Coordinates of C-alpha atoms in Angstrom, one line a residue:
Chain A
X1 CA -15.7 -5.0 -12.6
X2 CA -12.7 -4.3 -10.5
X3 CA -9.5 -2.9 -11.8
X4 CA -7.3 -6.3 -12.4
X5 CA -3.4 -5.5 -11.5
X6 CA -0.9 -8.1 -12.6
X7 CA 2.2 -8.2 -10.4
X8 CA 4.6 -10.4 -9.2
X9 CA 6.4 -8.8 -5.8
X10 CA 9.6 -10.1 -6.4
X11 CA 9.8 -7.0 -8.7
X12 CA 10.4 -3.2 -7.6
X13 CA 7.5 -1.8 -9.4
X14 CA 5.0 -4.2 -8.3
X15 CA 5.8 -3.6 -4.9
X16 CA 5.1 0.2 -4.9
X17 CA 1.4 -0.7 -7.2
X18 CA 0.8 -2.9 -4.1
X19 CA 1.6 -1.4 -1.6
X20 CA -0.4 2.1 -3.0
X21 CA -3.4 -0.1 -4.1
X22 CA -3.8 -1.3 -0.1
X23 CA -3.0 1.7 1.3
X24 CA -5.5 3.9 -0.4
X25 CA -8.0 1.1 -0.3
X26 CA -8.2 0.7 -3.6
X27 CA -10.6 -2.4 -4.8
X28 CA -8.9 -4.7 -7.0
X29 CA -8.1 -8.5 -8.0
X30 CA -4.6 -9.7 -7.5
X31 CA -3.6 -11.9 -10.8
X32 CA -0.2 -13.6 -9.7
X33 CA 2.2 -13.6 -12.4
X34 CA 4.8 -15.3 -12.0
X35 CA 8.1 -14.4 -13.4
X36 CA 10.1 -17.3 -12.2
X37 CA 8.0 -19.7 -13.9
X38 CA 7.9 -17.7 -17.2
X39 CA 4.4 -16.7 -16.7
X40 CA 5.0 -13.1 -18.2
X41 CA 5.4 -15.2 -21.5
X42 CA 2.2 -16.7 -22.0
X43 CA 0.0 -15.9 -25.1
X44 CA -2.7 -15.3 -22.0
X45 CA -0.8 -11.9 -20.6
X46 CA 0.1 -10.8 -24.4
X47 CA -3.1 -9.8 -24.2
X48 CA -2.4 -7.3 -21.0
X49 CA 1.0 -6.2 -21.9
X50 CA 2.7 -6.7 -25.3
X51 CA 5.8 -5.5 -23.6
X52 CA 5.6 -8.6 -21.5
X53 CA 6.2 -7.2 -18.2
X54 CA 5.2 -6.5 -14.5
X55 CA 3.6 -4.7 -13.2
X56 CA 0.6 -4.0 -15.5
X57 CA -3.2 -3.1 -15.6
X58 CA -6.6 -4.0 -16.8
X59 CA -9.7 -1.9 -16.2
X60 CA -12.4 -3.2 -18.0
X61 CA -11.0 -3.0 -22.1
X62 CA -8.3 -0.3 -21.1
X63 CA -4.9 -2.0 -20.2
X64 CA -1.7 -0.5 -19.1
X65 CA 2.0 -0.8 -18.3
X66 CA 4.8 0.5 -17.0
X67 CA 4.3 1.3 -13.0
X68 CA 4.5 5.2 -13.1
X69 CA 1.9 5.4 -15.7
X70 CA -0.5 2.6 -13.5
X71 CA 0.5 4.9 -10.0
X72 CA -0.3 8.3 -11.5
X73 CA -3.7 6.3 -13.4
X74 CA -4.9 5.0 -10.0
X75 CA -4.2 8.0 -8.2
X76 CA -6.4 9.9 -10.7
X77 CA -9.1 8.0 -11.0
X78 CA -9.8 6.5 -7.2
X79 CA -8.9 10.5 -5.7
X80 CA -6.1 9.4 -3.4
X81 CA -4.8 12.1 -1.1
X82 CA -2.7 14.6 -2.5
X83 CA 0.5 14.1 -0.8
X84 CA 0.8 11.3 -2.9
X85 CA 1.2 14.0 -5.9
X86 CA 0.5 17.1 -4.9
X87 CA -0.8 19.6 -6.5
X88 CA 0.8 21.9 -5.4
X89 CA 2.9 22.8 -8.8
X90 CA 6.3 22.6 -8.1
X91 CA 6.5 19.7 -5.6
X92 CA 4.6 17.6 -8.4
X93 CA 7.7 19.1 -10.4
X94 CA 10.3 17.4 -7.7
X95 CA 7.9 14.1 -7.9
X96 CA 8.2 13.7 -11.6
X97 CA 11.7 14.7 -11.1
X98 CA 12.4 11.8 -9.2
X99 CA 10.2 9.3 -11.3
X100 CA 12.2 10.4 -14.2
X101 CA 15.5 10.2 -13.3
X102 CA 15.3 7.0 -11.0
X103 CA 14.4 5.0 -14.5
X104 CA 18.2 4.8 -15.4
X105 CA 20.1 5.6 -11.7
X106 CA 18.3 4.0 -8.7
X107 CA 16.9 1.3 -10.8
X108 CA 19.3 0.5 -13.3
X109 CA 21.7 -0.3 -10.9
X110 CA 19.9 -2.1 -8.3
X111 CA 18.7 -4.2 -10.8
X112 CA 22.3 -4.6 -12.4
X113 CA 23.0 -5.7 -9.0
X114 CA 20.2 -7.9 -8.1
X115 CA 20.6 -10.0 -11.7
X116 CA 24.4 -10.2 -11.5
X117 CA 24.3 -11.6 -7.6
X118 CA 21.3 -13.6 -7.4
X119 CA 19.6 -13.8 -11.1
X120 CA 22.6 -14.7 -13.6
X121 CA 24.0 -17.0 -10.6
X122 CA 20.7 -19.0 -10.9
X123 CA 20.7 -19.2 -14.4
X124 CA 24.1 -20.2 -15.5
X125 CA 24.4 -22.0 -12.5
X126 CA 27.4 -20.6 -11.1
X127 CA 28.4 -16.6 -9.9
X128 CA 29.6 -13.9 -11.7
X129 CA 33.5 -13.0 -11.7
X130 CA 34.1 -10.8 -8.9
X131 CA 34.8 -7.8 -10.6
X132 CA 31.5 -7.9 -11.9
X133 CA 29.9 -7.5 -8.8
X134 CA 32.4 -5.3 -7.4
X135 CA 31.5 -2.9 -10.3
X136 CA 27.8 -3.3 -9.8
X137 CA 28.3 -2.5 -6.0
X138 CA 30.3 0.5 -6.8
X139 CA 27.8 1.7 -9.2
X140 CA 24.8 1.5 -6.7
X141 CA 26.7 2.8 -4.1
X142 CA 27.6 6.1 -6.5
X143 CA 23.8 6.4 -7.1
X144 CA 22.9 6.0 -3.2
X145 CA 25.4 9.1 -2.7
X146 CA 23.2 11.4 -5.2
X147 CA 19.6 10.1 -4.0
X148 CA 21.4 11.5 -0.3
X149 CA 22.8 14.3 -1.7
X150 CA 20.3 16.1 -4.4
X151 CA 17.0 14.4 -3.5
X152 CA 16.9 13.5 0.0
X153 CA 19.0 15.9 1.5
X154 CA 18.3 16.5 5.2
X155 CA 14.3 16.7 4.4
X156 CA 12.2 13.8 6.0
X157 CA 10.8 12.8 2.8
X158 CA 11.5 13.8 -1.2
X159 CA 9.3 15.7 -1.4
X160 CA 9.3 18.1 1.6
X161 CA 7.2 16.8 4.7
X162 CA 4.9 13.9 3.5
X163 CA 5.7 10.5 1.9
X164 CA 5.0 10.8 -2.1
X165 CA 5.1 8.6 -5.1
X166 CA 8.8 9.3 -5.0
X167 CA 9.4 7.8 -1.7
X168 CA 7.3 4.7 -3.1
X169 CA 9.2 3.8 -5.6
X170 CA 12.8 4.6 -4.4
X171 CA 11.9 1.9 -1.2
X172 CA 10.9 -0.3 -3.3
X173 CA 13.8 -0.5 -5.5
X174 CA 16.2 -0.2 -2.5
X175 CA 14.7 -3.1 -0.5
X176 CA 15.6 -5.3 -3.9
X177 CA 19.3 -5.0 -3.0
X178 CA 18.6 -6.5 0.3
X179 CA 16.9 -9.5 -0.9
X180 CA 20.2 -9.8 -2.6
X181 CA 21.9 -10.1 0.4
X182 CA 23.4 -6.4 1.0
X183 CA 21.9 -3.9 3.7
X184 CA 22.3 -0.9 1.8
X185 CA 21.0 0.6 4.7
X186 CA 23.7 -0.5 6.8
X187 CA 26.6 2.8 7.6
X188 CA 23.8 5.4 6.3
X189 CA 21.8 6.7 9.1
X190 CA 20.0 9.4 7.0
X191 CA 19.1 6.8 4.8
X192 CA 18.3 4.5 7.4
X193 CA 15.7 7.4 9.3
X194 CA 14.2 7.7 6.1
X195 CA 13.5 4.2 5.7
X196 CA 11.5 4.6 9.1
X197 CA 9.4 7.3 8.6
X198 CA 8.2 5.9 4.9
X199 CA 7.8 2.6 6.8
X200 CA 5.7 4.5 9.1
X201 CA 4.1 6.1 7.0
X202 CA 3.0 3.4 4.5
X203 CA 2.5 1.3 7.6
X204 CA 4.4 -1.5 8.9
X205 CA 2.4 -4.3 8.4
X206 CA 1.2 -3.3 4.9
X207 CA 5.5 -2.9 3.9
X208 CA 6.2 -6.3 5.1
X209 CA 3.8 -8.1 3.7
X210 CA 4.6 -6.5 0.6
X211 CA 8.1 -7.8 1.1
X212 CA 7.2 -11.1 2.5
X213 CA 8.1 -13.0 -0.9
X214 CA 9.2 -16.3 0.0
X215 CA 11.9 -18.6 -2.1
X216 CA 13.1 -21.6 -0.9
X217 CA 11.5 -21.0 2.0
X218 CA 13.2 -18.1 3.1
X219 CA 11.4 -14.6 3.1
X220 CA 13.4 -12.7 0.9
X221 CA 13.4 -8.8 1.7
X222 CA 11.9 -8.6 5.0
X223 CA 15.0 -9.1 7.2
X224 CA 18.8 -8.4 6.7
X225 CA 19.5 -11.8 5.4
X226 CA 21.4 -14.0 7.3
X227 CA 24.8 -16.2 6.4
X228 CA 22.9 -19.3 5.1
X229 CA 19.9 -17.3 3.1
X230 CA 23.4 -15.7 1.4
X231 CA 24.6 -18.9 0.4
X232 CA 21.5 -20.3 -0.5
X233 CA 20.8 -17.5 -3.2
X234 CA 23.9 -17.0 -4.6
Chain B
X1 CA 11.7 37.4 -14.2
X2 CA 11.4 34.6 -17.6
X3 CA 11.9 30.9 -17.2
X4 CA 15.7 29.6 -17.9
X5 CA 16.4 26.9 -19.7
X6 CA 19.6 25.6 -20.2
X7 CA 20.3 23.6 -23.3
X8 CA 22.6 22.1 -25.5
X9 CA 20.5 21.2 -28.3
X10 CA 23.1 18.3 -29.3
X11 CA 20.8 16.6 -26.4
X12 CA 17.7 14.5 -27.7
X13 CA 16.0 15.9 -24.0
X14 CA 16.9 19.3 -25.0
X15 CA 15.3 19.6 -28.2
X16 CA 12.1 18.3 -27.1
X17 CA 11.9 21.2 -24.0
X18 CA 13.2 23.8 -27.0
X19 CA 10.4 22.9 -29.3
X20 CA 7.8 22.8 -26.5
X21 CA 8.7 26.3 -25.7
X22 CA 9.0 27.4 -28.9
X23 CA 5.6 25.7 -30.2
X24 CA 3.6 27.2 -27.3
X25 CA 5.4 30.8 -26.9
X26 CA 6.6 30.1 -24.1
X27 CA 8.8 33.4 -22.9
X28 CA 12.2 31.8 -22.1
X29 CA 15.8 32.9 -21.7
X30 CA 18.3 30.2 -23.3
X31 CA 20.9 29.4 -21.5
X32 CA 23.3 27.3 -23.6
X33 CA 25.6 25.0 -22.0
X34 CA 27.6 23.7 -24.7
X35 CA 28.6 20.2 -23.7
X36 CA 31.6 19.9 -26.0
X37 CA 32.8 22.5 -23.5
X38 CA 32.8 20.6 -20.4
X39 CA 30.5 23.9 -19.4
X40 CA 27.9 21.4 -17.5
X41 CA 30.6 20.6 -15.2
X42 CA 31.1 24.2 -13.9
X43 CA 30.0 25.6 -10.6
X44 CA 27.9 27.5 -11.9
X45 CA 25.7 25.2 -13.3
X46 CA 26.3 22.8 -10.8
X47 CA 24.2 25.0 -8.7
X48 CA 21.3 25.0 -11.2
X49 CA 21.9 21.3 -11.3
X50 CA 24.1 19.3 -8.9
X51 CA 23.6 16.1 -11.2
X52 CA 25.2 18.5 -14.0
X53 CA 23.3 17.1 -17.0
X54 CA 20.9 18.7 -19.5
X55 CA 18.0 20.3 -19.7
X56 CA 17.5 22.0 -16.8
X57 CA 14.8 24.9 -15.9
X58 CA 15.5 27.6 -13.7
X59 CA 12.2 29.7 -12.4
X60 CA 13.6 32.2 -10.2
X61 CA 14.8 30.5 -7.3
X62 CA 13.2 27.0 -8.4
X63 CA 15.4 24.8 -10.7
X64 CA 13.9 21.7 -12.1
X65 CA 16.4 18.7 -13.4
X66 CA 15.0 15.9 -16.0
X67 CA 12.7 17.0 -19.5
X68 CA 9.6 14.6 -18.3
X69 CA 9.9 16.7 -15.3
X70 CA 10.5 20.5 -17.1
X71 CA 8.1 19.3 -19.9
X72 CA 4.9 18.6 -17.5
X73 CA 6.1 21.9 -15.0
X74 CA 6.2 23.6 -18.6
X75 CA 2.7 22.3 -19.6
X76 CA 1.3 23.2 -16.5
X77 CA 2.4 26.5 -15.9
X78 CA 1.8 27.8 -19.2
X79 CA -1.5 25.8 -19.6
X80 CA -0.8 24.5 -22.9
X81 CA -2.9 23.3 -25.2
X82 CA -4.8 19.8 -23.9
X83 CA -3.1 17.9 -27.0
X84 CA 0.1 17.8 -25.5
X85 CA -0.7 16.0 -21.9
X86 CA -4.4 14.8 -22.5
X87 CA -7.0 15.8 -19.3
X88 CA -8.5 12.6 -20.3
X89 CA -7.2 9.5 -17.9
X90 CA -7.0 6.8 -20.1
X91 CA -5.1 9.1 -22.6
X92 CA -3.0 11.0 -19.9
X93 CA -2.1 7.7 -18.8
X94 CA -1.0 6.3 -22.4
X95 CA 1.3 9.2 -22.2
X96 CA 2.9 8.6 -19.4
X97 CA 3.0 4.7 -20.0
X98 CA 5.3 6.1 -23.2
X99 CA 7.2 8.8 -21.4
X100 CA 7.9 6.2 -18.5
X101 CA 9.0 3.1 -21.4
X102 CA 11.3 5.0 -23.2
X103 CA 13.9 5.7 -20.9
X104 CA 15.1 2.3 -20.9
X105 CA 14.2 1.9 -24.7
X106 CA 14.2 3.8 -27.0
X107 CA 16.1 6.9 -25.6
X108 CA 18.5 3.9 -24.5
X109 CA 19.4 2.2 -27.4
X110 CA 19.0 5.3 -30.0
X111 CA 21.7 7.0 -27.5
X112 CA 24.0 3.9 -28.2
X113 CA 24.0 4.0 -32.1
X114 CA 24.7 7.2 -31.5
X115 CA 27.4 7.6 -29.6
X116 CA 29.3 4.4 -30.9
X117 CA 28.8 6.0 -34.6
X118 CA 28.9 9.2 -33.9
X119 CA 31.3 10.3 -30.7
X120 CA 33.6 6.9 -30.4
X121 CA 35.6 8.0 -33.6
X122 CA 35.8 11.6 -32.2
X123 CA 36.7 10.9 -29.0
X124 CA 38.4 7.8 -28.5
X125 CA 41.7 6.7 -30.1
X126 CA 40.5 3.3 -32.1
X127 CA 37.5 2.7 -33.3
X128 CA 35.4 -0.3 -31.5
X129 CA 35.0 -3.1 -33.4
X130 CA 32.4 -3.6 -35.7
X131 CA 30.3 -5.7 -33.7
X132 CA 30.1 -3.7 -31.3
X133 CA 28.0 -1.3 -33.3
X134 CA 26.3 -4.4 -35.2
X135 CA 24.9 -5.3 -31.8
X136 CA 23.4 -1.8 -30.7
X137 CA 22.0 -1.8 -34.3
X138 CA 20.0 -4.4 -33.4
X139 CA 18.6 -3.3 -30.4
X140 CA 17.6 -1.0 -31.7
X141 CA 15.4 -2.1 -34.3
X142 CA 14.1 -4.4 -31.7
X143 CA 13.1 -1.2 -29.4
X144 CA 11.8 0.3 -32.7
X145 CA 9.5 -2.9 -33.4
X146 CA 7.8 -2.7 -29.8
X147 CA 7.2 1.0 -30.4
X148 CA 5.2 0.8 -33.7
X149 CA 3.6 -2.5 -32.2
X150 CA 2.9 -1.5 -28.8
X151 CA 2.8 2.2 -28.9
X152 CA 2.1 3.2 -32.3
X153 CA 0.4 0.6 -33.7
X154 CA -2.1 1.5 -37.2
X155 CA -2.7 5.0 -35.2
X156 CA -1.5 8.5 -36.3
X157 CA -0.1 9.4 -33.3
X158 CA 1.0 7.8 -30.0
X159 CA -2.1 8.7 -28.2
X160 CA -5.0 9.0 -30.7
X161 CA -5.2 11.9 -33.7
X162 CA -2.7 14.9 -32.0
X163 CA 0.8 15.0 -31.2
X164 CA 1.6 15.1 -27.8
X165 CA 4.4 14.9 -25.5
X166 CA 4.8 11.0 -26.3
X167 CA 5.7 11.9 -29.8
X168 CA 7.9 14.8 -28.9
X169 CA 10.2 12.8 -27.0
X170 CA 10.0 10.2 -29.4
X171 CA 11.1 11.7 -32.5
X172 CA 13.8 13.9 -31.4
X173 CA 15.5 10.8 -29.6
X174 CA 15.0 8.9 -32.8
X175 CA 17.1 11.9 -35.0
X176 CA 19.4 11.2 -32.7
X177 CA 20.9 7.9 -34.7
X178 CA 19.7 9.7 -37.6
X179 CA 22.5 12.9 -36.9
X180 CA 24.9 9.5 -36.5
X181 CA 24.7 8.4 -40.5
X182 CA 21.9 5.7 -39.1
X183 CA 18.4 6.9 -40.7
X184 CA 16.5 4.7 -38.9
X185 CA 12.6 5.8 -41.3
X186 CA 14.4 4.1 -43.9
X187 CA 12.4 0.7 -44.6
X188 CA 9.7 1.6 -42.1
X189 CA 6.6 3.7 -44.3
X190 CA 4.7 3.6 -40.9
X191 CA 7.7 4.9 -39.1
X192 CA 8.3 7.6 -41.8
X193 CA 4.8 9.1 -42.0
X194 CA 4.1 9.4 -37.9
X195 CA 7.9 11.3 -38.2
X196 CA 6.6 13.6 -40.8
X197 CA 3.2 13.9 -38.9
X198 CA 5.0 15.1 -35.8
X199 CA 7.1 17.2 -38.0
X200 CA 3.9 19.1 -39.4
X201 CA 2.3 19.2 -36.4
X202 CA 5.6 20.9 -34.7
X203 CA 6.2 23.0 -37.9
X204 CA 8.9 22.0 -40.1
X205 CA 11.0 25.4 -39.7
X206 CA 11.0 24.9 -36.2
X207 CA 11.7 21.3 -36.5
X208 CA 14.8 22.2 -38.5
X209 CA 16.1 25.0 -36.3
X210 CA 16.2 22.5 -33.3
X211 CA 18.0 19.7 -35.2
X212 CA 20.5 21.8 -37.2
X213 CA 23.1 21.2 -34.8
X214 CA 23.2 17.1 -34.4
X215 CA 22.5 16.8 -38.3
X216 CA 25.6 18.8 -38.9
X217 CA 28.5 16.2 -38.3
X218 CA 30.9 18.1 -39.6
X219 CA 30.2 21.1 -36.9
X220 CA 30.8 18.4 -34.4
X221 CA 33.9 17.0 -35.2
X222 CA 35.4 20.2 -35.3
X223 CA 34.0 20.9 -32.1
X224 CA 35.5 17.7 -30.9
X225 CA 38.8 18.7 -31.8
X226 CA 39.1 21.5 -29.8
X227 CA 38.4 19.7 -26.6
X228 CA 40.2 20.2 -23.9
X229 CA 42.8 17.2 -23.6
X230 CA 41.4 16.8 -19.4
X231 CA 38.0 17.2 -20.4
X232 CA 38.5 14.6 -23.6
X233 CA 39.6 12.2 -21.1
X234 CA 36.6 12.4 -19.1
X235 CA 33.8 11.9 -21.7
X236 CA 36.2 8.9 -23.0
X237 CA 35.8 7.5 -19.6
X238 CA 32.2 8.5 -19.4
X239 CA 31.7 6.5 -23.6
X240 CA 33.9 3.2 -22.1
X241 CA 31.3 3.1 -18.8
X242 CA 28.3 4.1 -21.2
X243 CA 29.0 1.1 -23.6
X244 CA 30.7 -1.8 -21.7

């Protein structure tokens, strides 16, 4: 029986599960769940994660959330190569390092961002005040400034000369804020060089169809969106 | 050359790396960075760790930010006992899934209580209103009813019958509320007995030495007294941003 792993790829973390699953040729069934229609809810995924959220796993009676735990899990059990987490001990130090501190910087503000542009908008049917977003934006943009500044630096990846978990996940969560119509890539050509190389290195077909999620028609994180997809969303 | 750590055991994070240390005999120089002090925001310890927060390690010419980080670097380097980060996968794993949750949970909402208990009358000049406090109550024993379904559940520990790191950083963020007037055992018998579990397991002298400091309110409000009127301002813009 194959491992099962429950995602949606509107969301961050089930992007990076995804994409490391295919990469590393990982064997497993796709269950779409999907959030949008509520179907994190159901009495049927309870049964997966009690938490009620994506991404999570089932391999054979074992089940699992959270997407760090699932990464580090599947990296264990199907060997993946070690630049992935090295074992080297400190550089899996500066991996875990990121992981950690990405929970409540990186993520909590490009999600704060995503749900007060595009989310909230769709909900109550209407946008946010201005000053909302305008906060949200300057938050991100503070946490962009220290992913540059103490984990990037001027190396090619996190975690010295190889794409990592790190990288995984920080693409992943920065891609969101494009979907929401900002190219936070746009004025940062460190950031923008790095987005290459783990591109590259995850390979380019495999990162778009990852981002490929369509709504409305449009496809949401693949291409700096354009005037109309803007309007449409928000 | 021994490991650094720098600490201000006021910090939930802190007191889990002391305890770890301290548990295992691990040799360590403690480096105390006494918040109330503003001394986190000095060079010097900017260069140990730019995003000047605490714990953070120092091993020679490594230095190591974030206590999931320090604590697994810790674990690994001093070979600690299996217990603590399981070699098993599915076990490993059900650590991490807890050390990964918590951040957003737990450590997030047992933070709040705290620091709209505890530091808002210290620091700022009116008191929020009651509400306020009400609401990150509640959260709180919303985040506490996941963890004894989800991650506790009818066991004796988070990850089957030892203590490891999933409990560690569980308990000492939940004395955090506790150090605020909130005792958050009280009404939950499950709750209580995994606390005094953990405290067994950890050794209850040890346990007390790392948690004199936030169950001592009165140390703190003196302490909060003497703050520097630049650097009051700052954590009272840091508590406004922290709980809009």
């Amino acid at each position: 029986m194959v491992v099962e792993l429950y995602l949606d790829l509107l969301c961050q973390p089930c992007r990076s599960v995804y994409i490391f699953a295919k990469k590393n040729n990982i064997p497993f069934e796709f269950k779409h769940v999907e959030l949008l229609k509520g179907e994190h809810l159901c009495e049927e995924f309870d049964k997966v994660n009690l938490l009620r959220k994506v991404p999570a796993l089932r391999d054979g009676n074992f089940t699992l959330a959270e997407s760090i735990a699932i990464l580090l899990y599947l990296s264990r059990k199907f060997n993946t190569p070690d630049h992935w987490y090295p074992s080297d001990v400190q550089k899996r130090a500066r991996v875990d390092e990121y992981l950690s501190w990405q929970h409540t910087a990186i993520r909590a503000q490009g999600c704060n961002f995503y749900r007060t542009k595009v989310l909230m908008p769709l909900l109550v049917g209407k946008p946010f005040p201005a000053e909302r977003l305008e906060r949200a934006v300057e938050d991100l943009k503070s946490t962009m400034k220290q992913f540059e500044e103490k984990f990037l630096q001027d190396k090619p990846f996190i975690v010295g000369s190889e794409i990592s978990l790190a990288d995984l996940m920080a693409i992943a969560e920065l891609m969101q804020a494009l979907g929401a119509g900002w190219d936070v890539f746009e004025g940062r050509p460190k950031l923008t060089e790095w987005r290459h190389r783990v591109e590259e290195a995850i390979g380019k077909e495999l990162f778009r169809e990852a981002h490929e999620v369509k709504r409305d028609g449009a496809k949401m994180f693949v291409d700096a969106p354009n005037e109309t997809q803007r309007l449409t969303w928000c | 050359m021994v490991v650094e750590l720098y600490l201000d055991l006021l910090s939930q994070p802190c007191r889990a790396v002391y305890i770890f240390a301290k548990k295992n005999n691990i040799p360590f120089e403690f480096k105390d960075v006494v918040l109330f002090k503003g001394q986190h925001m000095s060079e010097e310890f900017g260069k140990v760790n730019p995003l000047r927060k605490v714990p953070a390690l120092k091993d020679e010419a490594f230095t190591l930010a974030e206590n999931t980080a320090i604590l697994l670097y810790l674990s690994r380097k001093f070979n600690t006992p299996d217990h603590w980060y399981p070699s098993d996968g599915q076990k490993r794993a059900k650590v991490d899934e807890y050390l990964s949750w918590q951040h957003t949970a737990i450590r997030a909402q047992g933070s709040k209580v705290f620091l709209i208990k505890a530091l808002v009358p210290l620091l700022m000049d009116k008191p929020f209103p009651p509400e306020k406090l009400e609401g990150a109550i509640e959260e709180l024993n919303s985040t506490l009813k996941q963890f004894e379904e989800k991650f506790l559940q009818g066991k004796l520990f988070i990850v089957g019958n030892e203590i490891s790191l999933a409990d560690l950083v569980a308990l000492v963020e939940l004395m955090q509320p506790v150090g605020a007037g909130y005792d958050v055992f009280e009404g939950s018998p499950k709750l209580a007995e995994w606390r005094h579990r953990v405290e067994e397991a950890i050794g209850k002298e040890l346990f007390q030495q790392a948690h004199e400091a936030i169950l001592n309110v009165k140390d703190m409000a003196a302490a909060a007294a003497q703050l520097d009127p630049q650097l009051k301002e700052k954590l009272k813009q840091l508590l406004q941003k922290n709980l809009k």
